[in-house]
Amino acid sequence: MLIVGLGNPTPAYAHTRHNVGFDILDLLARSLGISFTHSQKYQADYAKVGVQGYLLKPMTYMNLSGQALAAFLRYHDTQSVLIVHDDLDLPLGAVRFKSKGGHGGHNGLKSIEQHYPHPVYKMKIGIGRSALKHDTIAYVLQRFSPEQESLKEQIFTHALKALEFYLQQGNFSAMQNRFTLKSLSP
């Protein structure tokens, strides 16, 4: 079992909307009492979970995430891959799970499809859209507003519980049924 959190490396991108995958995996690692190790070979930070599980944070920048996933999987066999990522098309406060479907315009997922043409599970964390439609790139690379921080923390806690459940049960459908969240109110 491999859980991949998408984001961009370097402090400039830390805790931005586009980095929710990294932030949630960091929370999960802390909760499990494990830490990430950097690997040049994988172009990623990774952590071992139990006997057969791993957490992976590609350090290639979002648009090249598939390169790191492919490099990691050349050395590690896994039964399933779950991608944790931001989703503009879901409102802030939503958490959805998909076992099928395409990239939905997400460049990190596009890269993964190019380098790993196999089905992956997805945990989509809603970040909403900017009121200014033409400002999408700036929006995803911004931090959450102070008014959104409390809601973000609730979403991250919900996502953490879902991933802990998934690691214990190993059942994506059960996690999907139990933890899908249409929205939390601010």
Tab-separated table of C-alpha atoms in Angstrom:
chain	number	residue	atom	x	y	z
A	1	MET	CA	0.000	0.000	0.000
A	2	LEU	CA	1.369	3.383	-1.039
A	3	ILE	CA	-0.111	6.766	-0.099
A	4	VAL	CA	1.208	9.663	-2.181
A	5	GLY	CA	0.695	13.283	-1.119
A	6	LEU	CA	1.016	15.849	-3.889
A	7	GLY	CA	2.635	19.228	-3.406
A	8	ASN	CA	5.572	21.421	-4.311
A	9	PRO	CA	8.888	21.348	-2.437
A	10	THR	CA	10.651	24.357	-0.900
A	11	PRO	CA	9.454	26.670	1.850
A	12	ALA	CA	7.931	29.087	-0.688
A	13	TYR	CA	5.093	26.602	-1.281
A	14	ALA	CA	4.693	25.307	2.276
A	15	HIS	CA	1.100	25.189	3.516
A	16	THR	CA	-0.406	26.546	0.295
A	17	ARG	CA	-3.674	25.205	-1.090
A	18	HIS	CA	-1.770	23.184	-3.706
A	19	ASN	CA	0.255	21.497	-0.929
A	20	VAL	CA	-2.603	19.937	1.034
A	21	GLY	CA	-1.333	16.484	0.026
A	22	PHE	CA	2.056	17.166	1.633
A	23	ASP	CA	0.481	18.706	4.727
A	24	ILE	CA	-1.889	15.789	5.285
A	25	LEU	CA	0.908	13.219	4.871
A	26	ASP	CA	3.033	15.181	7.359
A	27	LEU	CA	0.145	15.001	9.854
A	28	LEU	CA	-0.225	11.272	9.214
A	29	ALA	CA	3.496	10.630	9.723
A	30	ARG	CA	3.433	12.554	13.029
A	31	SER	CA	0.343	10.624	14.131
A	32	LEU	CA	2.086	7.326	13.347
A	33	GLY	CA	5.350	8.387	15.012
A	34	ILE	CA	7.385	8.007	11.816
A	35	SER	CA	9.482	10.442	9.813
A	36	PHE	CA	10.320	10.961	6.164
A	37	THR	CA	13.680	10.183	4.586
A	38	HIS	CA	14.836	11.944	1.417
A	39	SER	CA	15.906	9.812	-1.530
A	40	GLN	CA	17.657	11.217	-4.600
A	41	LYS	CA	17.000	7.891	-6.335
A	42	TYR	CA	13.232	8.313	-5.927
A	43	GLN	CA	13.256	12.127	-6.216
A	44	ALA	CA	11.000	12.026	-3.160
A	45	ASP	CA	10.675	11.927	0.594
A	46	TYR	CA	9.301	8.609	1.816
A	47	ALA	CA	8.417	6.829	5.034
A	48	LYS	CA	7.778	3.168	5.782
A	49	VAL	CA	4.478	2.312	7.474
A	50	GLY	CA	4.293	-1.114	9.060
A	51	VAL	CA	5.366	-4.117	7.018
A	52	GLN	CA	4.117	-3.241	3.530
A	53	GLY	CA	3.013	0.388	3.558
A	54	TYR	CA	4.716	3.582	2.438
A	55	LEU	CA	4.068	7.312	2.366
A	56	LEU	CA	5.584	9.280	-0.521
A	57	LYS	CA	5.990	13.012	-1.173
A	58	PRO	CA	7.432	13.692	-4.658
A	59	MET	CA	10.091	16.422	-4.533
A	60	THR	CA	9.931	17.037	-8.289
A	61	TYR	CA	7.387	19.871	-8.192
A	62	MET	CA	3.745	19.137	-8.848
A	63	ASN	CA	3.874	18.915	-12.645
A	64	LEU	CA	6.484	16.130	-12.525
A	65	SER	CA	5.034	14.041	-9.677
A	66	GLY	CA	4.708	10.982	-11.907
A	67	GLN	CA	8.487	10.765	-12.307
A	68	ALA	CA	8.962	10.295	-8.568
A	69	LEU	CA	6.123	7.770	-8.319
A	70	ALA	CA	7.540	5.730	-11.209
A	71	ALA	CA	11.055	5.840	-9.706
A	72	PHE	CA	9.757	4.653	-6.322
A	73	LEU	CA	7.704	1.834	-7.839
A	74	ARG	CA	10.721	0.505	-9.754
A	75	TYR	CA	12.053	-0.600	-6.347
A	76	HIS	CA	8.887	-1.256	-4.337
A	77	ASP	CA	5.973	-3.481	-5.246
A	78	THR	CA	2.616	-2.308	-3.944
A	79	GLN	CA	-0.942	-3.590	-4.109
A	80	SER	CA	-2.521	-0.143	-4.292
A	81	VAL	CA	-1.688	3.526	-4.791
A	82	LEU	CA	-3.748	6.288	-3.149
A	83	ILE	CA	-3.092	9.891	-4.219
A	84	VAL	CA	-3.971	12.727	-1.783
A	85	HIS	CA	-4.413	16.028	-3.634
A	86	ASP	CA	-6.169	19.380	-3.779
A	87	ASP	CA	-9.264	19.805	-5.957
A	88	LEU	CA	-10.456	23.186	-7.235
A	89	ASP	CA	-13.820	21.790	-8.313
A	90	LEU	CA	-14.801	20.788	-4.787
A	91	PRO	CA	-15.807	23.406	-2.248
A	92	LEU	CA	-13.554	24.096	0.698
A	93	GLY	CA	-14.736	21.637	3.314
A	94	ALA	CA	-15.306	18.684	0.977
A	95	VAL	CA	-13.378	15.405	0.978
A	96	ARG	CA	-14.139	12.930	-1.803
A	97	PHE	CA	-12.715	9.605	-2.869
A	98	LYS	CA	-12.472	8.206	-6.407
A	99	SER	CA	-11.430	4.802	-7.638
A	100	LYS	CA	-11.844	5.717	-11.313
A	101	GLY	CA	-11.636	8.758	-13.515
A	102	GLY	CA	-9.068	11.019	-15.074
A	103	HIS	CA	-6.901	13.874	-13.938
A	104	GLY	CA	-9.611	16.561	-14.042
A	105	GLY	CA	-7.071	19.134	-15.231
A	106	HIS	CA	-4.779	18.610	-12.222
A	107	ASN	CA	-1.187	18.715	-13.501
A	108	GLY	CA	0.167	16.429	-10.782
A	109	LEU	CA	-2.392	13.771	-11.709
A	110	LYS	CA	-1.635	14.271	-15.429
A	111	SER	CA	2.013	13.514	-14.731
A	112	ILE	CA	1.089	10.426	-12.721
A	113	GLU	CA	-1.104	9.150	-15.576
A	114	GLN	CA	1.803	9.643	-18.008
A	115	HIS	CA	4.354	7.785	-15.878
A	116	TYR	CA	2.130	5.219	-14.152
A	117	PRO	CA	-0.693	4.161	-16.503
A	118	HIS	CA	-2.464	2.007	-13.923
A	119	PRO	CA	-5.554	2.693	-11.813
A	120	VAL	CA	-4.977	4.731	-8.668
A	121	TYR	CA	-7.272	5.689	-5.825
A	122	LYS	CA	-7.713	9.381	-5.102
A	123	MET	CA	-8.513	11.376	-1.986
A	124	LYS	CA	-9.624	14.791	-3.224
A	125	ILE	CA	-9.443	17.674	-0.767
A	126	GLY	CA	-11.714	20.544	-1.787
A	127	ILE	CA	-10.031	23.943	-1.886
A	128	GLY	CA	-12.765	25.777	-3.825
A	129	ARG	CA	-12.108	28.251	-6.606
A	130	SER	CA	-10.990	31.832	-6.587
A	131	ALA	CA	-13.705	34.389	-7.263
A	132	LEU	CA	-11.385	35.592	-10.036
A	133	LYS	CA	-11.529	32.760	-12.604
A	134	HIS	CA	-8.401	33.949	-14.426
A	135	ASP	CA	-6.328	33.817	-11.234
A	136	THR	CA	-6.253	30.032	-10.700
A	137	ILE	CA	-2.464	29.618	-10.500
A	138	ALA	CA	-2.034	32.409	-7.966
A	139	TYR	CA	-4.988	31.045	-5.969
A	140	VAL	CA	-3.664	27.485	-5.580
A	141	LEU	CA	-0.216	28.793	-4.649
A	142	GLN	CA	-1.587	30.966	-1.827
A	143	ARG	CA	-2.046	29.937	1.773
A	144	PHE	CA	-5.526	29.577	3.166
A	145	SER	CA	-6.984	32.844	4.415
A	146	PRO	CA	-7.145	33.431	8.182
A	147	GLU	CA	-10.939	32.958	7.968
A	148	GLN	CA	-10.404	29.520	6.365
A	149	GLU	CA	-7.796	28.213	8.833
A	150	SER	CA	-10.264	26.655	11.283
A	151	LEU	CA	-12.119	24.876	8.483
A	152	LYS	CA	-8.829	23.709	6.962
A	153	GLU	CA	-7.785	22.188	10.294
A	154	GLN	CA	-11.118	20.331	10.537
A	155	ILE	CA	-10.704	18.990	6.995
A	156	PHE	CA	-7.134	17.879	7.688
A	157	THR	CA	-8.253	16.092	10.867
A	158	HIS	CA	-11.019	14.351	8.910
A	159	ALA	CA	-8.552	13.319	6.175
A	160	LEU	CA	-6.108	12.064	8.818
A	161	LYS	CA	-8.791	9.846	10.382
A	162	ALA	CA	-9.685	8.503	6.932
A	163	LEU	CA	-6.070	7.607	6.149
A	164	GLU	CA	-5.539	5.979	9.547
A	165	PHE	CA	-8.665	3.897	8.890
A	166	TYR	CA	-7.371	2.976	5.419
A	167	LEU	CA	-3.997	1.896	6.778
A	168	GLN	CA	-5.695	-0.279	9.415
A	169	GLN	CA	-8.411	-1.763	7.205
A	170	GLY	CA	-6.777	-1.722	3.764
A	171	ASN	CA	-10.221	-1.226	2.244
A	172	PHE	CA	-10.691	1.766	-0.064
A	173	SER	CA	-14.457	1.270	-0.498
A	174	ALA	CA	-15.006	1.174	3.262
A	175	MET	CA	-12.984	4.386	3.659
A	176	GLN	CA	-14.926	5.997	0.810
A	177	ASN	CA	-18.278	5.065	2.352
A	178	ARG	CA	-17.330	6.168	5.840
A	179	PHE	CA	-15.349	9.356	5.207
A	180	THR	CA	-16.780	11.084	2.111
A	181	LEU	CA	-17.653	14.605	3.177
A	182	LYS	CA	-19.769	16.897	0.987
A	183	SER	CA	-18.739	19.931	2.982
A	184	LEU	CA	-18.073	21.375	6.384
A	185	SER	CA	-19.570	24.741	7.177
A	186	PRO	CA	-17.181	27.507	8.243
